[in-house]
mmCIF file of C-alpha atoms in Angstrom:
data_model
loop_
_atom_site.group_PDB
_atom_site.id
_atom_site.type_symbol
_atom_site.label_atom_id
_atom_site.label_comp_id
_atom_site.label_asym_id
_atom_site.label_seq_id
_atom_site.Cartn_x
_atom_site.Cartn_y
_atom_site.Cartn_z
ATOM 1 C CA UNK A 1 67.863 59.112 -21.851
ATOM 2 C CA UNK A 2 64.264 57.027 -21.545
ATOM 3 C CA UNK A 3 61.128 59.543 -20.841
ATOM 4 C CA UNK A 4 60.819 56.738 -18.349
ATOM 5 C CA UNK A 5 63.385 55.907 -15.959
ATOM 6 C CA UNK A 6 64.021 52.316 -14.435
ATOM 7 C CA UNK A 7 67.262 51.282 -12.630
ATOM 8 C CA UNK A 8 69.386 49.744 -15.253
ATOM 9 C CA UNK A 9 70.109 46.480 -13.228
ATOM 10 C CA UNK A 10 68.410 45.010 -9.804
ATOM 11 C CA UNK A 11 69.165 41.448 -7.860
ATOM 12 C CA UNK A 12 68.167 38.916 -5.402
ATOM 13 C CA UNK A 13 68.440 35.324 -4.743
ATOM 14 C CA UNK A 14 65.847 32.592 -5.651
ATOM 15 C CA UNK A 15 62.953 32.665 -3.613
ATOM 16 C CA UNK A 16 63.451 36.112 -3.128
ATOM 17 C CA UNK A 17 60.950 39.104 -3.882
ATOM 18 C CA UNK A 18 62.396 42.062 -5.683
ATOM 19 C CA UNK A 19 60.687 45.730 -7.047
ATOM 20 C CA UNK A 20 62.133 47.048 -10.006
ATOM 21 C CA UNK A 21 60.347 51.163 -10.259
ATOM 22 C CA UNK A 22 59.228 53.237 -13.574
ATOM 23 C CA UNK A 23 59.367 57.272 -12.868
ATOM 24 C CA UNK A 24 57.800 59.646 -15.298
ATOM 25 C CA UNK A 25 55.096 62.495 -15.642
ATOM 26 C CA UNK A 26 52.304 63.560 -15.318
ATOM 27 C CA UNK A 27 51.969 63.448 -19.556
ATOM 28 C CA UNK A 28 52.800 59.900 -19.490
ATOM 29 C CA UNK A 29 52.124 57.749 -15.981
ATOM 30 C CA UNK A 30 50.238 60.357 -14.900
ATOM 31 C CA UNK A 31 47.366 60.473 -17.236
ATOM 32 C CA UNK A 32 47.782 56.830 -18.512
ATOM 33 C CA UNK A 33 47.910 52.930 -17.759
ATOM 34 C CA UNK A 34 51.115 51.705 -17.334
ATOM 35 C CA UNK A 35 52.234 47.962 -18.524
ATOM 36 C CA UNK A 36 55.136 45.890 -18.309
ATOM 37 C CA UNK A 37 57.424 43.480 -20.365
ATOM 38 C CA UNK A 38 59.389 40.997 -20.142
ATOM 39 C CA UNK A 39 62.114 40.054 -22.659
ATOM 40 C CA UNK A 40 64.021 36.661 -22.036
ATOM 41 C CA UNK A 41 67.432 36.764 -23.775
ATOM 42 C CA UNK A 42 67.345 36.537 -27.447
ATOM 43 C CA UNK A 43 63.344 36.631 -27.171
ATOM 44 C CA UNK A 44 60.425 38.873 -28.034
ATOM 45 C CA UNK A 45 58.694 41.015 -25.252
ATOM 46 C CA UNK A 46 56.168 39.426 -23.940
ATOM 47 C CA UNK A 47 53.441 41.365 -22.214
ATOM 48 C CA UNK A 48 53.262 40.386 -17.927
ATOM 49 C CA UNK A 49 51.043 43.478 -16.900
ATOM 50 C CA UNK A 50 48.393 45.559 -18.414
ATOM 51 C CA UNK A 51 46.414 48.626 -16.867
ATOM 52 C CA UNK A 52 48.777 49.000 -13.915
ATOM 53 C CA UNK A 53 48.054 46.132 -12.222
ATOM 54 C CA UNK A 54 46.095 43.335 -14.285
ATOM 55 C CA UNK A 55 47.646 40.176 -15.585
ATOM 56 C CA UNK A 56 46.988 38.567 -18.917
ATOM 57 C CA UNK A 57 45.990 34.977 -18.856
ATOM 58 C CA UNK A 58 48.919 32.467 -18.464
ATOM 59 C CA UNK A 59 50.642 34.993 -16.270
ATOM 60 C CA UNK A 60 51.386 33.830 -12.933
ATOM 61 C CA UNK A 61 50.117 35.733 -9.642
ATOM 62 C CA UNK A 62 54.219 35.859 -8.525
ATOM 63 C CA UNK A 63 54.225 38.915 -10.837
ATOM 64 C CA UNK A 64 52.268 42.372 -9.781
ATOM 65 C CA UNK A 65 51.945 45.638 -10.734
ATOM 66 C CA UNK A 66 51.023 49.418 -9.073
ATOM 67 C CA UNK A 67 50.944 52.791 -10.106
ATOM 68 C CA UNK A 68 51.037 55.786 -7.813
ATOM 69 C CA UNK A 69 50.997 59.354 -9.390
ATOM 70 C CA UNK A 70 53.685 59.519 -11.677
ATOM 71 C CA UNK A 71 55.715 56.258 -10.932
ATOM 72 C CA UNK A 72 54.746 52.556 -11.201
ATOM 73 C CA UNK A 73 56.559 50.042 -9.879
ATOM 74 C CA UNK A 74 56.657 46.253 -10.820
ATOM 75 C CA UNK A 75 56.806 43.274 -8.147
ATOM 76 C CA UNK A 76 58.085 39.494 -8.475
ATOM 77 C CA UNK A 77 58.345 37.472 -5.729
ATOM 78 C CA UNK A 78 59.213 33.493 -5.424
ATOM 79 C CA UNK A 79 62.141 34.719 -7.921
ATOM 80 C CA UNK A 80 62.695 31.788 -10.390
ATOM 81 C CA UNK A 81 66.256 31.910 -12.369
ATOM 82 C CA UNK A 82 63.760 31.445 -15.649
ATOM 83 C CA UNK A 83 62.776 34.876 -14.450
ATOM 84 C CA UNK A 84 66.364 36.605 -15.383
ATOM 85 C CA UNK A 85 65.755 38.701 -18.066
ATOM 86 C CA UNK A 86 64.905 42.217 -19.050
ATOM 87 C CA UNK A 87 62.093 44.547 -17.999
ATOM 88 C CA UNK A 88 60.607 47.273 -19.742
ATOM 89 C CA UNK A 89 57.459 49.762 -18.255
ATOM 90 C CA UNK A 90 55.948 51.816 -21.514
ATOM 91 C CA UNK A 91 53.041 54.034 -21.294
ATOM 92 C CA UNK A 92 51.351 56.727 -23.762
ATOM 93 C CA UNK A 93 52.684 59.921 -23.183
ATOM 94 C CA UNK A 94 50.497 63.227 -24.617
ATOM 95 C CA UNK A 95 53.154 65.950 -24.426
ATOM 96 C CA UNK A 96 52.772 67.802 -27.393
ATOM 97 C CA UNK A 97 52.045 65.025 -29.488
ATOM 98 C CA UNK A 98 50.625 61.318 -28.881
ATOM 99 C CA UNK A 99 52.856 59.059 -28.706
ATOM 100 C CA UNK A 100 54.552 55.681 -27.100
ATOM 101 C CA UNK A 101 57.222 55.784 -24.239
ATOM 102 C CA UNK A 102 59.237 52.993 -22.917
ATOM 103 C CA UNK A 103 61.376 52.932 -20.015
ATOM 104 C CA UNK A 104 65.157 52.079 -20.500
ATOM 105 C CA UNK A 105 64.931 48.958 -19.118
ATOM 106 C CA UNK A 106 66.079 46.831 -16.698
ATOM 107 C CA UNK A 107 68.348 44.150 -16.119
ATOM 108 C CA UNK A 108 67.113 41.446 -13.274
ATOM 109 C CA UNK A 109 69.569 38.799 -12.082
ATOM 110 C CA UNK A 110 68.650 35.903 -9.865
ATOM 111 C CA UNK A 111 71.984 35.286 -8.170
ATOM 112 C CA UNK B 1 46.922 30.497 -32.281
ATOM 113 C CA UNK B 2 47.551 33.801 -32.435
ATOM 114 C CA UNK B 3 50.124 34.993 -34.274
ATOM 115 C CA UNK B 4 52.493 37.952 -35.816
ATOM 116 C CA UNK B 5 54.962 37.469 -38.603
ATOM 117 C CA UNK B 6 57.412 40.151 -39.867
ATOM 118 C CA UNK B 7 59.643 39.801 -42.495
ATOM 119 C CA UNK B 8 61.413 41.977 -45.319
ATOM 120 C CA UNK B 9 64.678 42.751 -43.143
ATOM 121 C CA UNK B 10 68.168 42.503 -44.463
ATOM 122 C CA UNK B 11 70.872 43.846 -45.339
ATOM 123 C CA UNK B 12 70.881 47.810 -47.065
ATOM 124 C CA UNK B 13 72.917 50.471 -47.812
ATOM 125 C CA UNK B 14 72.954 53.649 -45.874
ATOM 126 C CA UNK B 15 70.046 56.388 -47.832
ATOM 127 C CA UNK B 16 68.565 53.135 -49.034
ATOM 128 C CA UNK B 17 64.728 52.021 -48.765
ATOM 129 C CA UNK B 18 63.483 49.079 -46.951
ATOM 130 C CA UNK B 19 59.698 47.700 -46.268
ATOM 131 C CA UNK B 20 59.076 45.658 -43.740
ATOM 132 C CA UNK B 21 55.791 43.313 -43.951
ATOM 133 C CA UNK B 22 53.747 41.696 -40.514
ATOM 134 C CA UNK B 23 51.488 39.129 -41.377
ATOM 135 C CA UNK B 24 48.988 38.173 -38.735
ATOM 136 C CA UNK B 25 46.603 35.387 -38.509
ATOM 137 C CA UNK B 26 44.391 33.575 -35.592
ATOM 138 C CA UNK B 27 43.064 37.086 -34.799
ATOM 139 C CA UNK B 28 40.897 39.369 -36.383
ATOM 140 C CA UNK B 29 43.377 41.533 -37.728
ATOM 141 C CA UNK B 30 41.102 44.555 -38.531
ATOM 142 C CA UNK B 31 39.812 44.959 -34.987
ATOM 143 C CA UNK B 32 42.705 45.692 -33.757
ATOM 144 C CA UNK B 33 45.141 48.680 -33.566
ATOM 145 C CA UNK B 34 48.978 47.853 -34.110
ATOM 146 C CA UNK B 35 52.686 49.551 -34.007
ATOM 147 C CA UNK B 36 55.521 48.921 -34.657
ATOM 148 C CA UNK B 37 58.353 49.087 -32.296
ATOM 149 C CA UNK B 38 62.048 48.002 -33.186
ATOM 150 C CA UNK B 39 65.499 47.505 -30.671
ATOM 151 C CA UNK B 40 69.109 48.336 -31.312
ATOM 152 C CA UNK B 41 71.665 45.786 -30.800
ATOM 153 C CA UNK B 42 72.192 45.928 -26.979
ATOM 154 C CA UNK B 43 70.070 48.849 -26.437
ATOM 155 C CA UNK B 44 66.220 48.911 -24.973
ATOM 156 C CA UNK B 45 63.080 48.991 -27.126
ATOM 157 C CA UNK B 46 61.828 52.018 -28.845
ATOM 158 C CA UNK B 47 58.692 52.572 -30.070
ATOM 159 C CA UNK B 48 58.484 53.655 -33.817
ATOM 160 C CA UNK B 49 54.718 54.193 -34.787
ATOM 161 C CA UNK B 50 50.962 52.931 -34.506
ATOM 162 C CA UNK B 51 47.788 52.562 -36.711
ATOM 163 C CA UNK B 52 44.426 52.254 -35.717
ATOM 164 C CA UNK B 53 42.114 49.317 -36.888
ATOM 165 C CA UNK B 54 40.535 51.305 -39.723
ATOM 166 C CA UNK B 55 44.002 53.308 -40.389
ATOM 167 C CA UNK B 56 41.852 56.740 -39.314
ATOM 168 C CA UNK B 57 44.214 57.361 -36.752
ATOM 169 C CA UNK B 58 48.199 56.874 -37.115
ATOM 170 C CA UNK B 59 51.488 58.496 -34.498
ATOM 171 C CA UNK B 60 55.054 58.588 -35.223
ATOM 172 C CA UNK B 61 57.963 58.670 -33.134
ATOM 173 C CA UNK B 62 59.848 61.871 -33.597
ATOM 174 C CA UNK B 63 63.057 60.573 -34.022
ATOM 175 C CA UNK B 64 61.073 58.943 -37.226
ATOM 176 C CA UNK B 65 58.556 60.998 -38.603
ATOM 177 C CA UNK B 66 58.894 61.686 -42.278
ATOM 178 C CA UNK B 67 61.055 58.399 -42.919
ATOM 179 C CA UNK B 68 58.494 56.400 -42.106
ATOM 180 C CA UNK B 69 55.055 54.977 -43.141
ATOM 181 C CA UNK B 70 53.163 52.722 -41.642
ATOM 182 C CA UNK B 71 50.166 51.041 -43.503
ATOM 183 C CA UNK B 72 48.033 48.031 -43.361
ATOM 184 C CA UNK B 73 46.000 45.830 -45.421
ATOM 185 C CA UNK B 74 43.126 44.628 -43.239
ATOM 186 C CA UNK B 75 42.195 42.269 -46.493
ATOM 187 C CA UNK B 76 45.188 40.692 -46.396
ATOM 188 C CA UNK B 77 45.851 40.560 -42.918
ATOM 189 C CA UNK B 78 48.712 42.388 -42.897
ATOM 190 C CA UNK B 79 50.846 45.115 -41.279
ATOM 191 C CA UNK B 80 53.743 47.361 -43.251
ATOM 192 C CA UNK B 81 56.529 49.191 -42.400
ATOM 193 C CA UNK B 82 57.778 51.784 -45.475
ATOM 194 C CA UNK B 83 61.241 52.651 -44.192
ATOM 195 C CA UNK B 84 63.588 55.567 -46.190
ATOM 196 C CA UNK B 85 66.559 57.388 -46.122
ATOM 197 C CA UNK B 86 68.101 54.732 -43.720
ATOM 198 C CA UNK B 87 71.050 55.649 -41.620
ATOM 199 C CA UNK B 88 73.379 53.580 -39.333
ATOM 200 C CA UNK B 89 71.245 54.161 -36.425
ATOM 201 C CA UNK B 90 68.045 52.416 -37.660
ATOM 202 C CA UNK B 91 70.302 49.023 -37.383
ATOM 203 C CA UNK B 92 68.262 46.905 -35.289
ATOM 204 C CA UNK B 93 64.732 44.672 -34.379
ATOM 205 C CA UNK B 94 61.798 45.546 -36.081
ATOM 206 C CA UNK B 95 58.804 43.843 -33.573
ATOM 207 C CA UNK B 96 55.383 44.425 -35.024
ATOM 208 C CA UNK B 97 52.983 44.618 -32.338
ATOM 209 C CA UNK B 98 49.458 44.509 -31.190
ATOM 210 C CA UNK B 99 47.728 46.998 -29.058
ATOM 211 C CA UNK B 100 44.616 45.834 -27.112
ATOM 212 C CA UNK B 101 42.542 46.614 -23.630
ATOM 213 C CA UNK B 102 40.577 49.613 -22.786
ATOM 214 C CA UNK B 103 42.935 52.460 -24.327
ATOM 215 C CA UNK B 104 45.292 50.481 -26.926
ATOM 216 C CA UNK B 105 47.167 50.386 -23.380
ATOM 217 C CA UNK B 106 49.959 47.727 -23.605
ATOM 218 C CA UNK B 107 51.027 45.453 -26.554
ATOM 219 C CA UNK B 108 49.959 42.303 -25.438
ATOM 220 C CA UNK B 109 51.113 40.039 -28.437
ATOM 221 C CA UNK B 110 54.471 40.608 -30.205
ATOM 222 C CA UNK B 111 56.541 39.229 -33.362
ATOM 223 C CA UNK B 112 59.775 37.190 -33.235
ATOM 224 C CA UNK B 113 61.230 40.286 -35.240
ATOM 225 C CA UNK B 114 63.150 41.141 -38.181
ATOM 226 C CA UNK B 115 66.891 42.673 -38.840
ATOM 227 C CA UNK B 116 67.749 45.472 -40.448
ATOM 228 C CA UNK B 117 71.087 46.363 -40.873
ATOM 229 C CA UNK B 118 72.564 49.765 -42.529
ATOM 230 C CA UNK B 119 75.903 49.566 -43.665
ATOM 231 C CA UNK B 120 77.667 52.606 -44.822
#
């Protein structure tokens, strides 16, 4: 069980928008910036959104992000079959002692 | 271009030893803060453990701490990864990663990885 919990799977058609969320606490979304990942199959994560809602450089505007107490929730819209992959929120968590959380990911097919 | 290398995985026995190196390069390396953060065959990611630039500060996952060390060499541009007493479980991904932004908030630039496998 993830500290942070996504839906394991979501879907939608190309073209489509979908929302995949991140739920945790006040120790971890709560108190901290939230980012999100995106691993293509057999790939590296790769880094789509830093400080809740800021893109890195390269990374297009079809891909947002928003935080809201303890939950955060990820947005894609124009969904692109390259986009099919897996998502991961992660977060600092300072329950009893510092460290890293990541959500269990989830799966996102572009039917 | 930025970049992260790992290497040292392989093959080990179960209670065996295993150090895993990440070499880094278009970046400077001792600016930045970095972790390490590995992924199970089918399973999600799971962050291991993080050192500051100057190595001052340094966490640990719990399911971890006190079979792992993490070091770097900020002469040589280069990350470790001191793993021990290995069981089945820590068969997987080792990523070495780079923390950046206002807090150390998100990894924003990632290895291609390295296996480890523990056979029994």
């Amino acid at each position: 069980q993830s500290v942070l919990a996504q839906p394991p799977s979501v879907s939608a058609a190309p073209g489509q928008k979908v929302t995949i969320s991140c739920s945790g606490s006040r120790s971890n979304i709560g108190d901290n910036y939230v980012s999100w990942y995106q691993q293509l199959p057999g790939t590296a994560p790769k880094l789509l959104i830093y400080e809740n809602n800021k893109r890195p450089s390269g990374i297009p505007d079809r891909f947002s992000g928003s935080k809201s107490g303890t939950s955060a929730t990820l947005g894609i819209t124009g969904l692109q079959t390259g986009d099919e992959a897996d998502y991961y929120c992660g977060t600092w968590d300072n329950s009893l002692s510092v460290h890293w959380v990541f959500g269990g990911g989830t799966k996102l097919t572009v039917l | 271009e930025v970049k992260l290398v790992e290497s040292g995985g392989g093959l080990v026995q179960s209670g065996g030893s295993l150090r895993l190196s990440c070499a880094a390069s278009g970046f400077t390396f001792s600016s930045y803060s970095m972790n390490w953060v590995r992924q199970a065959p089918g399973r999600g990611l799971e962050w291991l453990t993080y050192i500051s630039d100057s190595s001052t500060t340094i966490y640990y996952a719990d399911s971890v701490k006190g079979r792992i060390t993490i070091s770097r060499d900020n002469a040589k541009n280069s990350l470790y990864l001191q793993m021990n007493s290995l069981r089945d479980e820590d068969t997987a991904v080792y990523y070495c990663a780079r923390t950046d932004y206002t807090d150390d908030d998100a990894f924003d630039i990632w290895g291609q990885g390295t296996m480890v496998s523990v056979s029994s």
